[in-house]
mmCIF file with all atom_site columns, C-alpha atoms in Angstrom:
data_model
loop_
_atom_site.group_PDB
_atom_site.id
_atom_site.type_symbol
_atom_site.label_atom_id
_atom_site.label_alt_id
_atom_site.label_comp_id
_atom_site.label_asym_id
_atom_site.label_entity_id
_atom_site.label_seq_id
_atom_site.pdbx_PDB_ins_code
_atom_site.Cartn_x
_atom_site.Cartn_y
_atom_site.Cartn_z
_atom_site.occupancy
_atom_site.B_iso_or_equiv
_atom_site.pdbx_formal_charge
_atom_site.auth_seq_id
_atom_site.auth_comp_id
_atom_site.auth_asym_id
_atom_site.auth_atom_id
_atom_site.pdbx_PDB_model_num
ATOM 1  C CA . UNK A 1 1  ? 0.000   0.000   0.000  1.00 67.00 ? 117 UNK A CA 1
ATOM 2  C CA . UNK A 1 2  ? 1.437   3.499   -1.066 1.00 90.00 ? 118 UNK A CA 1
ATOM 3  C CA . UNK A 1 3  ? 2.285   5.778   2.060  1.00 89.00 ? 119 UNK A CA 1
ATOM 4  C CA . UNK A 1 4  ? -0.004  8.399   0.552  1.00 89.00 ? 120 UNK A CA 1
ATOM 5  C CA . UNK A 1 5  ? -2.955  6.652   1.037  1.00 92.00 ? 121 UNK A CA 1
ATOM 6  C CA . UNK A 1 6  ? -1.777  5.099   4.488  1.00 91.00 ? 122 UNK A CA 1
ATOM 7  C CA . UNK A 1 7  ? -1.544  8.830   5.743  1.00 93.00 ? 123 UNK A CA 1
ATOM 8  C CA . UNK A 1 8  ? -4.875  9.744   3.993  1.00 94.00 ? 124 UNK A CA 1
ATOM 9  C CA . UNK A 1 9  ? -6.246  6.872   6.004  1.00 95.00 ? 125 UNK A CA 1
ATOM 10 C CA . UNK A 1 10 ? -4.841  7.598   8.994  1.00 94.00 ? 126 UNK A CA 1
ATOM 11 C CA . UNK A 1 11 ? -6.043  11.663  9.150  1.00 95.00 ? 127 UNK A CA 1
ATOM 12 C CA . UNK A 1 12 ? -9.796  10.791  8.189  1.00 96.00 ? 128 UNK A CA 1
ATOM 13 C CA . UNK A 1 13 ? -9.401  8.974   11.376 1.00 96.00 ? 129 UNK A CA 1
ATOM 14 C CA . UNK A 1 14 ? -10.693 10.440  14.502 1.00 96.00 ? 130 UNK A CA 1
ATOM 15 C CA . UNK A 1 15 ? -8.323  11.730  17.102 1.00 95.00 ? 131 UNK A CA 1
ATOM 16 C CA . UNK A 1 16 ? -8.649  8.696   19.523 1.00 96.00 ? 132 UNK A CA 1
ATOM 17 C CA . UNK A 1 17 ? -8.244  5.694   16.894 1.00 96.00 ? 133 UNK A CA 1
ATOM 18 C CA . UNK A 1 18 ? -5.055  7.905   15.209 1.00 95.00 ? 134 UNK A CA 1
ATOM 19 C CA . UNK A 1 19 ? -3.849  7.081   18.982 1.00 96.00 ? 135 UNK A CA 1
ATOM 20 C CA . UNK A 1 20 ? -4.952  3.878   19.039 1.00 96.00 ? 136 UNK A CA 1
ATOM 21 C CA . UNK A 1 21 ? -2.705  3.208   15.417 1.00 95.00 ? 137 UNK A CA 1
ATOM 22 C CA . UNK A 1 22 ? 0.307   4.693   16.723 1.00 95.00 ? 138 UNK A CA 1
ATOM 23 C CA . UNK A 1 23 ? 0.471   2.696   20.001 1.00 96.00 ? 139 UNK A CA 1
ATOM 24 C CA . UNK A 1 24 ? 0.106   -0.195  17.592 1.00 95.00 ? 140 UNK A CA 1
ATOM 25 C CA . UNK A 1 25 ? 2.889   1.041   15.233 1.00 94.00 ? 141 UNK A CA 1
ATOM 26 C CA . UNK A 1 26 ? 4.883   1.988   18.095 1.00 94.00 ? 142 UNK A CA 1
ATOM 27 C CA . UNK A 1 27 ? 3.993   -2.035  19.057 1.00 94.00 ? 143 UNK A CA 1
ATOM 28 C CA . UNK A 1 28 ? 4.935   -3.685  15.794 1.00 93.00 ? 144 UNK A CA 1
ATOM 29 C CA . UNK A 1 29 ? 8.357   -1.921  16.088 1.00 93.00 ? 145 UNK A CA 1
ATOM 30 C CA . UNK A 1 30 ? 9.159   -3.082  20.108 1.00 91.00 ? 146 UNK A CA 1
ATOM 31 C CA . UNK A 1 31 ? 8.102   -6.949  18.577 1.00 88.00 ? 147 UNK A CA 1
ATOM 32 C CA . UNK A 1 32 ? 10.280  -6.616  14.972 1.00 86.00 ? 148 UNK A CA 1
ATOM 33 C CA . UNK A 1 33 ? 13.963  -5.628  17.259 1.00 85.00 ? 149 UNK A CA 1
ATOM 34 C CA . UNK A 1 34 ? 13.236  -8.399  20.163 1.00 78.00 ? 150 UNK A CA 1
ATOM 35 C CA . UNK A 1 35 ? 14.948  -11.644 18.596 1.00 72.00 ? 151 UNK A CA 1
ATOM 36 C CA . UNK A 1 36 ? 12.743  -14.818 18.138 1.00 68.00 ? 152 UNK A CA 1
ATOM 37 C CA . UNK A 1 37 ? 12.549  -16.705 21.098 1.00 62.00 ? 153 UNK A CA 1
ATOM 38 C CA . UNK A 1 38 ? 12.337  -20.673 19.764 1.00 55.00 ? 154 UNK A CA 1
ATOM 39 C CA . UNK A 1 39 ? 14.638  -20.454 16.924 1.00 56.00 ? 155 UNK A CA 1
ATOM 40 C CA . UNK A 1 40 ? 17.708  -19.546 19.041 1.00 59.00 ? 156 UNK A CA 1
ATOM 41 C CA . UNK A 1 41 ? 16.691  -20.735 22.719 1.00 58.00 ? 157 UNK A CA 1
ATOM 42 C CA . UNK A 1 42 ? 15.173  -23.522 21.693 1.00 63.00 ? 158 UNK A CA 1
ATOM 43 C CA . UNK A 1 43 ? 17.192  -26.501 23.702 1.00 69.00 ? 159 UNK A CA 1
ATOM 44 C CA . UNK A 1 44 ? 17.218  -30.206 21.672 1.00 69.00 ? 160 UNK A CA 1
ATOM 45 C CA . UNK A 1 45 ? 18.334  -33.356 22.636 1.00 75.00 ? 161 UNK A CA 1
ATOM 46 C CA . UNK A 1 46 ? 20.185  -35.678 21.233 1.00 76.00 ? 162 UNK A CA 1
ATOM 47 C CA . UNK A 1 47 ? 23.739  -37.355 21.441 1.00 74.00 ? 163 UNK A CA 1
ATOM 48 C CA . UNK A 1 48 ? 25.494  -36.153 24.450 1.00 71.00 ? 164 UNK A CA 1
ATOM 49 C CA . UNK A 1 49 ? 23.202  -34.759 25.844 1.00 73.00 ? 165 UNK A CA 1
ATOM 50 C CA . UNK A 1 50 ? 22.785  -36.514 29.231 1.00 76.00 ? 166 UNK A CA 1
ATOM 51 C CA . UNK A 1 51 ? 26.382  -35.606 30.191 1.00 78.00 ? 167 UNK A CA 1
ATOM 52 C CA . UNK A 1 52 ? 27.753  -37.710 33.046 1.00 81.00 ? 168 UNK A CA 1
ATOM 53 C CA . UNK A 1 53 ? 24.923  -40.695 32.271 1.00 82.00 ? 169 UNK A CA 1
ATOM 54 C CA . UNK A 1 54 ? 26.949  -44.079 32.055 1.00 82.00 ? 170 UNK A CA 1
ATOM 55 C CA . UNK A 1 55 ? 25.347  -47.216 30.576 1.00 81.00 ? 171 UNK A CA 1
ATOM 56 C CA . UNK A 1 56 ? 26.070  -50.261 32.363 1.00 85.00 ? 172 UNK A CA 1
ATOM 57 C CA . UNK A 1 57 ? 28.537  -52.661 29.803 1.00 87.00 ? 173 UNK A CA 1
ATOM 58 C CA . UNK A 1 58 ? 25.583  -55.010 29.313 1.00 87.00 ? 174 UNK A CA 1
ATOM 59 C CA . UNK A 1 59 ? 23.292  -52.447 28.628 1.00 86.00 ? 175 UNK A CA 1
ATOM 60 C CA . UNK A 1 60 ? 22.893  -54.832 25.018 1.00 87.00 ? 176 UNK A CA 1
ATOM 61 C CA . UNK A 1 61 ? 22.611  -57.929 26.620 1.00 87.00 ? 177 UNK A CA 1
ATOM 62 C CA . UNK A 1 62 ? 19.439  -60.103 26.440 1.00 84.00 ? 178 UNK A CA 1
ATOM 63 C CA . UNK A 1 63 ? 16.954  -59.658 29.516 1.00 86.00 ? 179 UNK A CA 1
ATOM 64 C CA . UNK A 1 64 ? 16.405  -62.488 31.663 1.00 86.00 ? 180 UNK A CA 1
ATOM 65 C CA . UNK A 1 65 ? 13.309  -61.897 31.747 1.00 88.00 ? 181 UNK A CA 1
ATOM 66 C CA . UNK A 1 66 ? 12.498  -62.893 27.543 1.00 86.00 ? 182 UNK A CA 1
ATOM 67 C CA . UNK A 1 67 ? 14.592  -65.393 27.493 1.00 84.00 ? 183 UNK A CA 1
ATOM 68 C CA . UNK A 1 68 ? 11.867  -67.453 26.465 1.00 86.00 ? 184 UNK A CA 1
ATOM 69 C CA . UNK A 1 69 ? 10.457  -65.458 23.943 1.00 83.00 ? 185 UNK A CA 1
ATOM 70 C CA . UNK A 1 70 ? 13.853  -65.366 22.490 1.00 79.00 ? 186 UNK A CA 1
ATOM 71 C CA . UNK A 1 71 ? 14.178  -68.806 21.709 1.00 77.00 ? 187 UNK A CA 1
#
């Protein structure tokens, strides 16, 4: 939209919704310089993660517990 006929717009406006634009100008600015919050802060998981987490050396090994299943 040309700038002319924002500003046209915005005078045929009455005093109190010309106020009510600007706070929301004045709002969309404030919200376009704060950085996005889930594309940088955003913590995944994944390999190495759990730091300090040891498996056991079996951690492989077949459970007692199907050994029937198993065979």
């Amino acid at each position: 939209m040309q700038e002319a006929t924002l500003l046209e717009k915005f005078y045929r406006l009455p005093a109190h919704s010309q106020e009510a634009v600007a706070r929301f100008i004045d709002f969309l600015l404030s919200e376009a310089k704060q950085p996005k919050n889930g594309a940088k802060t955003e913590k995944r998981t994944g390999f190495g993660s759990w730091k300090g987490i040891r498996l056991s050396a079996d951690f492989d090994a077949p459970l007692e517990d199907f050994k029937e299943y198993m065979e």
